[in-house]
XYZ file of C-alpha atoms in Angstrom:
347
model
C -0.238 -0.193 0.222
C 1.410 3.276 -0.655
C 2.382 5.703 1.544
C -0.608 8.598 1.635
C 1.181 10.944 3.621
C 4.085 13.685 1.634
C 6.019 13.545 4.661
C 7.069 11.629 7.861
C 5.428 12.478 11.327
C 8.285 14.584 12.458
C 8.805 13.010 15.956
C 12.118 14.551 16.839
C 11.251 18.439 16.608
C 7.917 18.362 15.875
C 4.725 19.664 17.992
C 1.325 18.251 18.326
C -1.188 20.681 16.095
C -4.531 21.297 16.665
C -5.227 19.457 13.119
C -3.513 16.363 14.894
C -7.141 16.447 16.702
C -9.194 17.386 13.655
C -9.967 13.856 12.101
C -8.306 14.882 8.546
C -5.021 13.509 7.384
C -2.991 15.081 9.770
C -4.755 13.359 12.402
C -4.728 9.889 10.325
C -0.889 10.225 10.223
C -0.851 11.013 14.049
C -2.338 7.399 14.585
C -0.615 5.936 11.908
C 3.026 6.876 12.488
C 3.085 7.327 16.437
C 0.034 5.238 17.889
C -0.401 2.575 15.931
C 3.557 1.930 15.043
C 3.847 1.774 18.891
C 0.744 -0.035 20.202
C 0.501 -2.344 17.090
C -1.551 -5.665 17.449
C -3.988 -7.589 15.227
C -6.964 -5.575 16.617
C -6.019 -2.333 16.791
C -4.647 -2.676 12.933
C -8.413 -2.984 11.956
C -8.810 0.543 11.978
C -12.316 0.676 13.618
C -13.736 2.686 16.450
C -13.996 -0.241 18.332
C -12.304 -3.237 18.845
C -14.089 -6.392 18.365
C -13.103 -9.635 20.006
C -14.076 -12.902 21.795
C -14.474 -12.742 25.263
C -13.545 -15.995 27.590
C -16.255 -17.872 29.909
C -16.496 -16.210 33.244
C -17.578 -12.581 34.770
C -16.904 -9.337 33.098
C -15.117 -6.568 34.670
C -14.556 -3.367 33.372
C -12.662 -0.117 34.824
C -11.711 3.350 33.544
C -9.192 5.610 35.023
C -8.352 9.493 34.111
C -4.192 10.033 34.461
C -3.078 13.641 35.050
C 0.086 13.713 36.366
C 2.823 16.110 37.277
C 5.987 16.156 36.268
C 4.816 13.267 33.194
C 8.074 11.755 33.518
C 9.216 10.955 36.858
C 12.236 7.987 38.661
C 10.377 4.715 37.871
C 8.107 5.676 34.957
C 6.239 8.597 33.017
C 2.457 9.003 32.371
C 2.323 6.142 29.721
C 3.330 3.479 31.519
C 1.093 4.556 34.748
C -1.936 4.593 32.433
C -1.126 1.079 31.749
C -0.409 0.107 35.259
C -3.123 2.137 36.950
C -5.910 0.482 35.465
C -4.321 -3.235 34.743
C -3.994 -3.022 38.680
C -7.967 -1.694 39.537
C -9.273 -4.610 37.075
C -6.986 -7.135 38.544
C -8.253 -6.472 42.396
C -11.356 -8.255 41.576
C -9.255 -11.281 41.316
C -9.571 -11.034 37.196
C -7.382 -11.666 34.451
C -6.926 -8.213 32.354
C -7.473 -8.824 28.787
C -7.510 -5.709 26.813
C -7.203 -1.928 27.252
C -8.554 1.214 25.474
C -7.159 4.517 25.425
C -8.030 8.076 24.700
C -5.525 11.027 24.692
C -6.134 14.525 25.529
C -3.407 16.671 23.630
C -2.542 20.186 24.346
C -1.235 22.185 21.484
C 2.272 22.803 20.962
C 3.260 19.620 23.138
C 6.368 18.006 21.734
C 5.628 15.194 19.352
C 8.935 13.674 20.628
C 7.850 13.443 24.442
C 4.578 12.241 23.182
C 6.471 9.182 21.081
C 8.215 8.497 24.631
C 5.320 8.510 26.346
C 3.665 6.240 23.540
C 6.696 3.958 23.603
C 6.763 3.523 27.239
C 3.127 2.998 27.638
C 3.374 0.230 24.661
C 5.936 -1.701 26.459
C 4.063 -1.348 29.996
C 0.938 -2.743 28.059
C 3.385 -6.027 26.892
C 4.862 -6.612 30.174
C 1.167 -6.980 31.393
C -0.221 -8.653 28.805
C -2.736 -6.321 28.022
C -2.614 -4.650 24.621
C -4.293 -1.371 23.637
C -6.763 -2.187 21.246
C -8.734 1.048 20.276
C -8.741 4.782 21.432
C -8.999 7.777 20.666
C -7.206 11.260 20.635
C -8.405 14.832 21.053
C -6.371 18.083 20.809
C -7.208 21.479 22.828
C -5.379 24.616 22.252
C -2.585 25.910 23.981
C -3.242 27.136 27.321
C -6.344 24.772 28.017
C -4.716 21.443 28.630
C -1.338 20.442 30.364
C 0.731 18.650 28.070
C -1.345 15.194 27.742
C -3.868 13.849 30.104
C -4.584 9.832 29.565
C -7.669 8.090 30.030
C -7.325 4.175 29.760
C -10.510 1.747 30.304
C -9.496 -2.230 30.919
C -11.752 -5.446 30.592
C -11.047 -8.608 32.192
C -12.520 -11.706 33.592
C -12.945 -13.487 37.114
C -12.105 -17.040 37.285
C -15.093 -19.259 38.579
C -14.913 -19.774 42.288
C -13.580 -16.240 42.807
C -15.471 -13.617 45.053
C -13.333 -10.687 45.723
C -15.265 -7.554 46.899
C -14.340 -4.405 49.167
C -17.512 -5.314 50.825
C -16.405 -8.901 52.117
C -14.104 -8.387 54.998
C -14.828 -9.765 57.994
C -13.788 -9.752 61.685
C -11.220 -12.348 62.467
C -9.625 -11.512 58.679
C -5.914 -10.854 58.459
C -4.625 -8.022 56.736
C -1.943 -8.477 54.386
C 0.480 -5.710 52.594
C 2.509 -6.196 49.435
C 5.685 -3.972 49.979
C 6.921 -0.923 50.771
C 4.888 2.244 51.207
C 5.004 5.658 49.908
C 7.534 5.391 46.945
C 5.385 7.000 44.180
C 4.005 10.093 46.080
C 7.292 10.668 46.930
C 9.570 10.159 43.793
C 6.732 12.407 42.049
C 7.012 15.344 44.797
C 11.252 15.169 44.462
C 10.767 15.463 40.848
C 7.968 17.696 40.571
C 9.688 20.280 43.204
C 13.532 19.294 42.204
C 14.298 17.942 45.524
C 17.839 16.266 45.898
C 18.125 13.209 48.673
C 21.189 11.508 48.925
C 19.348 8.113 47.405
C 17.203 8.772 44.614
C 13.443 7.193 45.487
C 11.845 5.128 42.480
C 8.401 5.020 41.977
C 6.807 1.670 42.663
C 4.673 1.914 39.322
C 4.288 -1.779 38.126
C 1.293 -4.281 36.960
C -0.051 -6.239 39.425
C -1.834 -8.886 37.533
C 0.834 -11.466 37.409
C 1.424 -11.411 41.323
C -2.531 -11.166 42.012
C -2.840 -14.137 39.947
C -0.491 -16.212 41.501
C -2.279 -15.341 44.808
C -5.726 -16.661 43.610
C -4.244 -19.346 41.932
C -3.311 -20.423 45.861
C -5.879 -19.303 47.455
C -9.032 -18.846 45.080
C -12.021 -18.799 48.103
C -9.831 -17.386 50.960
C -8.953 -13.707 49.785
C -12.030 -11.652 50.622
C -10.943 -7.864 49.555
C -7.837 -6.505 47.035
C -7.210 -2.892 46.603
C -4.542 -0.965 45.082
C -3.675 2.069 47.857
C -3.214 4.870 45.281
C -4.598 8.399 45.850
C -4.739 8.573 49.973
C -2.238 5.701 50.550
C -2.723 2.967 52.436
C -4.750 4.816 55.258
C -7.527 6.100 52.430
C -7.616 2.072 50.995
C -8.281 0.694 54.707
C -11.163 3.373 55.276
C -12.728 2.454 52.218
C -12.898 -1.487 53.059
C -13.926 -1.112 56.565
C -16.742 1.551 55.324
C -17.091 -0.672 52.603
C -17.581 -3.432 54.758
C -19.101 -2.475 58.006
C -16.248 -3.749 60.223
C -12.920 -1.895 62.211
C -9.560 -2.460 61.594
C -6.239 -2.614 63.795
C -3.007 -2.134 62.402
C 0.580 -2.323 63.404
C 2.888 0.225 62.865
C 6.386 -1.914 63.168
C 4.630 -4.177 60.515
C 4.486 -1.543 57.838
C 7.352 -2.096 55.518
C 8.672 1.644 54.731
C 11.888 2.150 53.105
C 14.229 4.317 55.313
C 14.788 6.663 52.393
C 11.181 7.243 51.799
C 10.680 7.649 55.727
C 13.216 10.537 55.980
C 11.856 12.016 52.767
C 8.881 12.268 54.696
C 9.809 13.649 58.066
C 11.747 16.636 55.621
C 8.586 17.015 53.318
C 6.201 17.020 56.579
C 4.182 13.863 55.247
C 2.745 10.505 56.580
C 3.804 7.967 54.794
C 0.342 6.197 55.537
C -1.070 8.891 53.442
C 1.340 8.795 50.616
C 0.361 7.278 47.114
C 1.560 3.816 45.910
C 1.074 2.850 42.313
C 2.757 -1.101 42.584
C 1.093 -2.418 45.779
C -1.820 -4.152 46.906
C -4.042 -4.542 50.354
C -5.235 -8.142 50.741
C -7.761 -9.200 53.406
C -7.894 -12.947 53.373
C -9.102 -15.732 56.238
C -7.068 -15.735 58.810
C -5.830 -19.559 58.540
C -4.429 -19.052 54.979
C -2.494 -15.637 55.765
C 0.721 -17.074 55.990
C 0.869 -19.672 53.084
C -0.782 -16.401 51.123
C 2.587 -14.360 52.377
C 4.513 -17.037 51.730
C 2.984 -17.141 47.756
C 3.268 -13.243 47.834
C 6.997 -12.942 48.894
C 8.052 -15.812 46.091
C 6.823 -12.844 43.543
C 9.095 -10.048 42.589
C 6.703 -7.612 43.618
C 5.691 -9.059 46.747
C 9.217 -10.162 47.909
C 9.056 -6.964 51.527
C 4.915 -8.515 51.705
C 3.828 -8.481 55.013
C 0.812 -9.409 57.735
C 0.083 -6.032 58.926
C -3.131 -5.979 61.270
C -6.583 -7.230 61.673
C -10.286 -7.131 60.902
C -12.206 -6.525 63.996
C -15.832 -5.843 64.771
C -16.479 -2.184 65.015
C -19.610 -0.362 64.596
C -17.930 2.843 63.953
C -15.757 1.592 61.260
C -12.457 3.065 62.417
C -9.088 2.084 61.443
C -6.762 2.012 64.556
C -2.834 1.722 64.663
C -0.834 0.341 67.219
C 2.167 2.558 67.385
C 5.967 1.738 67.575
C 5.761 3.724 71.176
C 2.746 1.099 72.186
C -0.004 3.380 71.838
C -3.013 3.652 69.496
C -4.372 6.231 67.288
C -7.179 6.451 64.763
C -5.890 6.306 61.293
C -8.696 8.684 59.700
C -9.534 9.561 56.255
C -7.326 12.135 54.802
C -7.974 15.723 54.796
C -7.558 17.914 51.770
C -4.478 16.859 49.224
C -1.016 15.909 50.632
C 0.205 15.044 46.817
C -2.040 16.846 43.976
C -1.447 15.381 40.704
C -0.147 11.994 41.356
C -1.825 9.305 39.378
């Protein structure tokens, strides 16, 4: 098929133009020479306004996420990989196997095409690693000054295997609370990048797709996992409060059992932040039957994304739905919902 474009898309020094969202030849070229080039797969190559595919037997899960972050590139990732990880993880928290992604881009006029290509390449690599291809999408361009570079919305679908029933309203008194690893890495990495803060050690975002970890956990204990939640905006504190509210229970966690990297803890002290409320993008909270906790913990620790997993507390009966924490000094405090916004634009 002959090339329908008179010149190649200039991804080296070119900028996003309003015509790239106008539905004409320039938009077709952007889609062909940037998006399809890097996201390439059989379904996307059909070039329809939708993707048609056969769904395996099971219950269908769908989740959608809008991704706005500053800076767009940060230690450990960028908005592209983040957009994949965030939606893959939300689908996975039902115990589902993620199947496909749809992606919508809102681009600001004047955004460098070189940066857009970096984002798309990163996004494509993350999708490939997670086994969840981008099969359809959309692109819009807004006038200069009416956007912030690039916003990405991703929608994912997945299938829940038979015999798996995981939901935020299924926590029961006596259940154990597990955490897959250290908290606060992502939020501190974003804050350091945004404010150009220098620490002795570079703090790297934990952004990662958790579907393979969840698959191992579900395979090991399909009937014993009650709830899964990824503690993103609002951090661990918010995730636990959400689950307590949904299930009508209380929780007690042990501060000494919560993994936090020393450099993240030190950065939080400098910045005046509580790590419990700092965002994560590659961790999960699991609430499971108490008698399955140790074996499930062993499975988590065998996975690269769960090496630092820990049992951090238990679910209790509490009509008020309080999340409490036993402190390192032996006291106890309420871990309440966050007030305001500590870290804007972190996901």
